[in-house]
Coordinates of C-alpha atoms and ligand atoms in Angstrom, one line a residue:
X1 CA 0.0 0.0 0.0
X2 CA 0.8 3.4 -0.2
X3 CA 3.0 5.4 2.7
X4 CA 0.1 8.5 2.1
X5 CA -1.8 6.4 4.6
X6 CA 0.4 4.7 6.8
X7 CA 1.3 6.5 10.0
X8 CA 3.0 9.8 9.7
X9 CA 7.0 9.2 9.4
X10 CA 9.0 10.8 12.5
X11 CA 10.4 13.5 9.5
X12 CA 8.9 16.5 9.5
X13 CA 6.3 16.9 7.2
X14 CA 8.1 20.0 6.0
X15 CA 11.0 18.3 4.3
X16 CA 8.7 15.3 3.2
X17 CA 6.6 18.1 1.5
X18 CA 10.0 19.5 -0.2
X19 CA 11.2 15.9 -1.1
X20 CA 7.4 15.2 -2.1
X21 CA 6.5 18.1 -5.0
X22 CA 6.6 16.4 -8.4
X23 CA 7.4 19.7 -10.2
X24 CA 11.0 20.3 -9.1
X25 CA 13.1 19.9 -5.9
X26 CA 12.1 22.7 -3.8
X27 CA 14.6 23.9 -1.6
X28 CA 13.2 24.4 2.3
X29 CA 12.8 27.9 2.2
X30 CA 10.8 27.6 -1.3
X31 CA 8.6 24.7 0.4
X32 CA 8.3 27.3 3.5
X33 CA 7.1 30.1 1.5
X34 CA 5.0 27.8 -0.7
X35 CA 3.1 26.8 2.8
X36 CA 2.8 30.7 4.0
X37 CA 1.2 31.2 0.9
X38 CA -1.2 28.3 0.7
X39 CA -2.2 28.9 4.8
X40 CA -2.7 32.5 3.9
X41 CA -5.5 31.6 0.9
X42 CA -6.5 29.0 2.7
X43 CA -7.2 30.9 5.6
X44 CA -7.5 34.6 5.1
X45 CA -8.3 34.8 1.3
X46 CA -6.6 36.9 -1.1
X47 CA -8.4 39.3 -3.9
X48 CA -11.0 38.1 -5.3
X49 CA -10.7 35.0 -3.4
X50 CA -13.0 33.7 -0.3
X51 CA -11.1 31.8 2.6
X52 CA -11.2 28.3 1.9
X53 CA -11.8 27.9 5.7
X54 CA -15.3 29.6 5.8
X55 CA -16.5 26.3 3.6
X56 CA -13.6 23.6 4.4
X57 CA -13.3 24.3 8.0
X58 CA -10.0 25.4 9.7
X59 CA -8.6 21.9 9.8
X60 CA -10.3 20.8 5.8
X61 CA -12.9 19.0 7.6
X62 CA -15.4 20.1 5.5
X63 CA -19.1 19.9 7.1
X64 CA -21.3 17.1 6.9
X65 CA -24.3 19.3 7.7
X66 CA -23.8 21.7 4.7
X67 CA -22.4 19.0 2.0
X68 CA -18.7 20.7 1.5
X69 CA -16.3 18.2 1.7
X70 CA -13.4 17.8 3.4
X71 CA -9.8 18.7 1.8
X72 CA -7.9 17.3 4.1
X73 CA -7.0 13.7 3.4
X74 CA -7.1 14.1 -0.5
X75 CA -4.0 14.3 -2.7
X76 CA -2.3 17.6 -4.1
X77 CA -2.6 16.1 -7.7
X78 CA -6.3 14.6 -6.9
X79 CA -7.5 18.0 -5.7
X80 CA -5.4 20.3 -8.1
X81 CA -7.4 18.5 -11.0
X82 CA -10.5 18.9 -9.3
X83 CA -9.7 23.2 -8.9
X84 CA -8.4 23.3 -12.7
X85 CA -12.0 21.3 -13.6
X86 CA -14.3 23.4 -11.6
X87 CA -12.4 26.2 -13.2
X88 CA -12.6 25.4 -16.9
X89 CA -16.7 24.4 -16.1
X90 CA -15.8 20.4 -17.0
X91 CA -17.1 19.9 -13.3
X92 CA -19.9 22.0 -12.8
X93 CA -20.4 23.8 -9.6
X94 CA -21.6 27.7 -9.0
X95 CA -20.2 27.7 -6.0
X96 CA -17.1 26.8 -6.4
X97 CA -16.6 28.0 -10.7
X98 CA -15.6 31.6 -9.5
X99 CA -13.2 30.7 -6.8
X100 CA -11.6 28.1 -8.5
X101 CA -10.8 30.2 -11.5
X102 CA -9.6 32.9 -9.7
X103 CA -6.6 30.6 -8.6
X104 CA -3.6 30.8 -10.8
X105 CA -1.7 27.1 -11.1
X106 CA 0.7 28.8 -8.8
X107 CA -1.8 29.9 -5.9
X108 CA -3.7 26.1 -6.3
X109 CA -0.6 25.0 -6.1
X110 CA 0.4 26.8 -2.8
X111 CA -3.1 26.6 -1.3
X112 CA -3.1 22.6 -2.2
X113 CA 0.4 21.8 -0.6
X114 CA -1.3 23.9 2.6
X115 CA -4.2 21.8 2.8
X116 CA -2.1 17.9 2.1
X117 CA 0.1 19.2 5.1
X118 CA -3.2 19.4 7.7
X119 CA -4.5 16.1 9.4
X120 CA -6.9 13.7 8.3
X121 CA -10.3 14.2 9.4
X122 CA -10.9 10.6 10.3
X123 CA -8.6 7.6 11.4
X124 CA -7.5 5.7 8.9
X125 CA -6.4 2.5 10.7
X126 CA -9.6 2.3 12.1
X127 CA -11.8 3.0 9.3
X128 CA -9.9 0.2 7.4
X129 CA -9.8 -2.5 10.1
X130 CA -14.1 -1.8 10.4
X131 CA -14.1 -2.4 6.6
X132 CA -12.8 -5.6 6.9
X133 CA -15.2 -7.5 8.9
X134 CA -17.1 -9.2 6.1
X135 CA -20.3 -7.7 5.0
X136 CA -23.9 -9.0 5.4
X137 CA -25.5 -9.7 2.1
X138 CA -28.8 -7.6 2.9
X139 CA -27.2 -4.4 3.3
X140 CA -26.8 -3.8 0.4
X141 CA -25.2 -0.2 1.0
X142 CA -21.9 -2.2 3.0
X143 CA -22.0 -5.0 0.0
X144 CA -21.7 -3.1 -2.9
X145 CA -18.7 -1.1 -1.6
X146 CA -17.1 -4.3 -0.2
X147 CA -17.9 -7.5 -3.0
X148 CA -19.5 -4.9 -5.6
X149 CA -22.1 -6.0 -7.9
X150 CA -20.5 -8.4 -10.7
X151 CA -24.6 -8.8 -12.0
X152 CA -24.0 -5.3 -13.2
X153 CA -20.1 -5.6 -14.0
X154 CA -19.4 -3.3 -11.0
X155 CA -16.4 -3.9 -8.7
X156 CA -16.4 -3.1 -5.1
X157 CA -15.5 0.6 -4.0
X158 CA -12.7 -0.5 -1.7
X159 CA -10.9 -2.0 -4.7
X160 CA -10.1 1.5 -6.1
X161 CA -10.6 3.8 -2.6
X162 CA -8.8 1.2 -0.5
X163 CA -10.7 -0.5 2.4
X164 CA -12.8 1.7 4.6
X165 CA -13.0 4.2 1.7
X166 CA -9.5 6.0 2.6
X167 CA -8.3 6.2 -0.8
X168 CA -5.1 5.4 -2.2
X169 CA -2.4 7.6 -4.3
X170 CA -2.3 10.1 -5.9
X171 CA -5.7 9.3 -8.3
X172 CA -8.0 7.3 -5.9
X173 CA -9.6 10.1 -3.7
X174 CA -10.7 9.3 -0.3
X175 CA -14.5 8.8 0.4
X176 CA -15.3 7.8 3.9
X177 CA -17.3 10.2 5.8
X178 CA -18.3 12.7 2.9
X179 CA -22.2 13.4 3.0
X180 CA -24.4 11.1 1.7
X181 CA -25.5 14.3 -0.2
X182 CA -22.8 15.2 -1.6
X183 CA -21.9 11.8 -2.7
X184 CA -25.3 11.1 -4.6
X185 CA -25.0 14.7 -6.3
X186 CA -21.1 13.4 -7.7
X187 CA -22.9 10.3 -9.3
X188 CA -25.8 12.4 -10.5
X189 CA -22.7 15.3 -12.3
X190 CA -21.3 11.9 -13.7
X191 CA -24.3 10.3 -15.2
X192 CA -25.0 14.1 -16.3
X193 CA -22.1 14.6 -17.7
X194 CA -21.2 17.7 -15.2
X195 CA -18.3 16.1 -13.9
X196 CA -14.6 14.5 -15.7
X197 CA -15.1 10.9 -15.3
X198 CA -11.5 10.8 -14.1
X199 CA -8.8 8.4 -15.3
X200 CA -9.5 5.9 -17.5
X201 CA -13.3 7.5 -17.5
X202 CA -13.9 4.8 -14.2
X203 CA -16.9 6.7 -12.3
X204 CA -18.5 7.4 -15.1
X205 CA -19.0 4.2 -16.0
X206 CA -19.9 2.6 -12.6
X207 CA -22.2 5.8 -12.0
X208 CA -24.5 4.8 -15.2
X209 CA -24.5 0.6 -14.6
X210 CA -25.9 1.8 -10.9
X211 CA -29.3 2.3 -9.7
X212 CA -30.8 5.1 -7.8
X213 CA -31.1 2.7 -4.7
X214 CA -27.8 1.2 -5.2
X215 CA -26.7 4.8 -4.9
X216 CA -28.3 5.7 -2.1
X217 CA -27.7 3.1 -0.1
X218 CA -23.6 2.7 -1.0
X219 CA -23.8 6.6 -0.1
X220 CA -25.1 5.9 3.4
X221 CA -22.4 3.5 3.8
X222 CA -19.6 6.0 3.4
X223 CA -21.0 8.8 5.0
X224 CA -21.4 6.6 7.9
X225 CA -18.2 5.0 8.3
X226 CA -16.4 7.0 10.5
X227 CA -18.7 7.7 12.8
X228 CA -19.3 3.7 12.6
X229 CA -15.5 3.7 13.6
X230 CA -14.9 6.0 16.5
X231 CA -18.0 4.5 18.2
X232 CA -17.2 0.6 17.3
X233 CA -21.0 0.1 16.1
X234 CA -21.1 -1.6 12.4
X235 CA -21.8 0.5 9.7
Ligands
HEC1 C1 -18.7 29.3 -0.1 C2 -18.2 28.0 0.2 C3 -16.9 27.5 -0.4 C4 -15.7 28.2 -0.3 C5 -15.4 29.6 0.3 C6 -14.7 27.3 -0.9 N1 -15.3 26.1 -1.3 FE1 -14.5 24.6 -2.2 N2 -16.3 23.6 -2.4 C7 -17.5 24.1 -1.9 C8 -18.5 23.2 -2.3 C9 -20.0 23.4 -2.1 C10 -17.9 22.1 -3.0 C11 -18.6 20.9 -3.6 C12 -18.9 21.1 -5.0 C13 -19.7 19.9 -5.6 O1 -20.7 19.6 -5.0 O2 -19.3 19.4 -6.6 C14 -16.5 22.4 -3.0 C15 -15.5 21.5 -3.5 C16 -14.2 21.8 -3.5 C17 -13.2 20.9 -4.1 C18 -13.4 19.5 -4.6 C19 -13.3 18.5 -3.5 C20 -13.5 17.0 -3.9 O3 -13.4 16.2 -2.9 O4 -13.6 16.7 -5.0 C21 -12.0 21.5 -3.9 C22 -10.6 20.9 -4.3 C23 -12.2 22.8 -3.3 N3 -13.6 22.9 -3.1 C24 -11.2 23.7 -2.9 C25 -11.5 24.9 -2.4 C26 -10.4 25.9 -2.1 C27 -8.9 25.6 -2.4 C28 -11.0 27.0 -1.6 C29 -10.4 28.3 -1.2 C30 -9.6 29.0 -2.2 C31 -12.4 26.7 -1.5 N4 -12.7 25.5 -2.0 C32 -13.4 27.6 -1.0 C33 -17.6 25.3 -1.3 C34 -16.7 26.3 -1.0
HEC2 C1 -12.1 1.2 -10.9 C2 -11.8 2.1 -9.9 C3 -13.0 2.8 -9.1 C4 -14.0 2.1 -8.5 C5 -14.3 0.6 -8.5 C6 -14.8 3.1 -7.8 N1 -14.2 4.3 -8.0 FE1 -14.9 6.1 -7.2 N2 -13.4 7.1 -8.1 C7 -12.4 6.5 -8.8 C8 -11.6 7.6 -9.3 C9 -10.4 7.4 -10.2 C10 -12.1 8.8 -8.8 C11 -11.5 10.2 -9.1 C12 -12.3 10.9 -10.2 C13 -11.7 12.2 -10.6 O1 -10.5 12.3 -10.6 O2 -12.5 13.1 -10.7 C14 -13.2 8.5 -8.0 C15 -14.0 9.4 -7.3 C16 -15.1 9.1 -6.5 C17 -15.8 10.0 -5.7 C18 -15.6 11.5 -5.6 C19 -14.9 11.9 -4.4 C20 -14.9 13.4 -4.1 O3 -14.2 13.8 -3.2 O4 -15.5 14.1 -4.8 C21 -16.8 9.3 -5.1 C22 -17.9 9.9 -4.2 C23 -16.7 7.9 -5.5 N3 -15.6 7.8 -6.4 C24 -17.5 6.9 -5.0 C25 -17.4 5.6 -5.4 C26 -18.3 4.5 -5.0 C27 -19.4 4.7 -4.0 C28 -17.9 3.4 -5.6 C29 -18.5 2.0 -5.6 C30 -19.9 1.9 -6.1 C31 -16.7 3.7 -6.4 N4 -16.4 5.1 -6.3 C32 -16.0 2.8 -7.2 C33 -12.2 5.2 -9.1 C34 -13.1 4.2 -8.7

């Protein structure tokens, strides 16, 4: 598996970050000012620019209650292609259109190294050790994102978002404990058309071989999970 969601290496996450950018090796100071940067859009705003806090929350939480979702606990390439497509309309959002394309590639890149540096809003260990206790077939929510449905040539969730939804790399986005409203709108943008189908054009095509039910109910099941974990009840 990938080290993004093991524990947190004893270096500090400064000089991971520096050794971590794709683009070039930063030196320190660059990754430092890089940081400033992203923590100051991130929390303060710039022109033209909201504070991504106000929506996100001050740690990326996100909030459950108003459907934003969490930043925190995504990749800086996974959420750097989701700014450039809510910018360039290919994901369609109101909300988010004008702030995202009032970013340059520089600023999403500062505000996105900001965000990868804050802690998960869930625990991972946990949510993936729940996930493994083997589902029952009638909940159909907790089957389909365990076994999938091979009736409709759809593979479990956890095969591409890793056990207990946490994602994985750079590509697989993590999915436990978004709303189960936001999560039903994403399949509705897919089968729409109003979102990027991602690489190799994989939600897309699981979003149109599923029911509404099927939906709904595999949408409970990650909404649910980490409250499922920090109070040991299943999901
Ligand atoms: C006024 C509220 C608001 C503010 C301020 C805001 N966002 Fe958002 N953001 C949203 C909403 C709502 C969505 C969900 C859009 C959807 O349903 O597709 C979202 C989605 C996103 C996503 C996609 C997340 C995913 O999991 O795919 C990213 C990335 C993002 N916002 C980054 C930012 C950044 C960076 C800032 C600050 C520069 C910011 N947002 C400020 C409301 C906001
Ligand atoms: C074959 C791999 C694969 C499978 C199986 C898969 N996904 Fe995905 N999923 C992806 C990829 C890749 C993305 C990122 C798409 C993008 O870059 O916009 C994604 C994105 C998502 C997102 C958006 C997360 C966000 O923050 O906006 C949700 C929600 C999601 N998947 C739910 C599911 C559910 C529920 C299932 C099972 C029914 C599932 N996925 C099965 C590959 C997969």
């Amino acid at each position: 598996m990938n080290t993004r969601h093991g524990p947190r290496p004893a270096l500090g996450w400064k000089s991971l970050l520096a050794g971590c950018l794709t683009l070039s090796a930063l030196s320190t100071a660059q990754a430092d000012a890089l940081l400033d940067q992203g923590k100051q859009i991130y929390t303060q705003g710039i022109e033209g620019v909201p504070a991504c806090l106000a929506c996100h929350g001050a740690q990326g939480e996100g909030s459950t209650a108003a459907n934003f979702p969490y930043l925190a606990g995504q990749s800086a390439a996974y959420l750097q292609e989701q700014l450039q497509s809510l910018a360039d309309g290919g994901r369609q959002n109101a909300i988010m259109k004008p702030i995202a394309s009032a970013l340059s590639a520089q600023q999403r890149q500062a505000v996105t190294a900001y965000v990868v540096s804050l802690p998960r809003p869930w625990d991972p260990v946990k949510l993936s050790a729940l996930a493994q206790t083997y589902p029952d077939a009638k909940d159909a929510g907790a089957w389909l994102a365990n076994r999938g449905d091979w009736s409709r040539q759809v593979p479990a969730c956890t095969q591409c978002h890793a056990a207990g939804g946490v994602g994985v790399g750079e590509h697989f986005p993590a999915i436990a404990g978004l709303s189960k409203t936001y999560i039903v709108e994403q399949f509705k943008l897919w089968r729409q058309g109003q979102r990027p189908n991602g690489p190799g054009e994989l939600m897309g095509d699981i979003a149109k071989r599923l029911d509404d039910a099927q939906i709904d109910a595999v949408a409970t099941y990650f909404a649910g999970l980490p409250q499922a974990a920090a109070t040991g009840a299943q999901p």
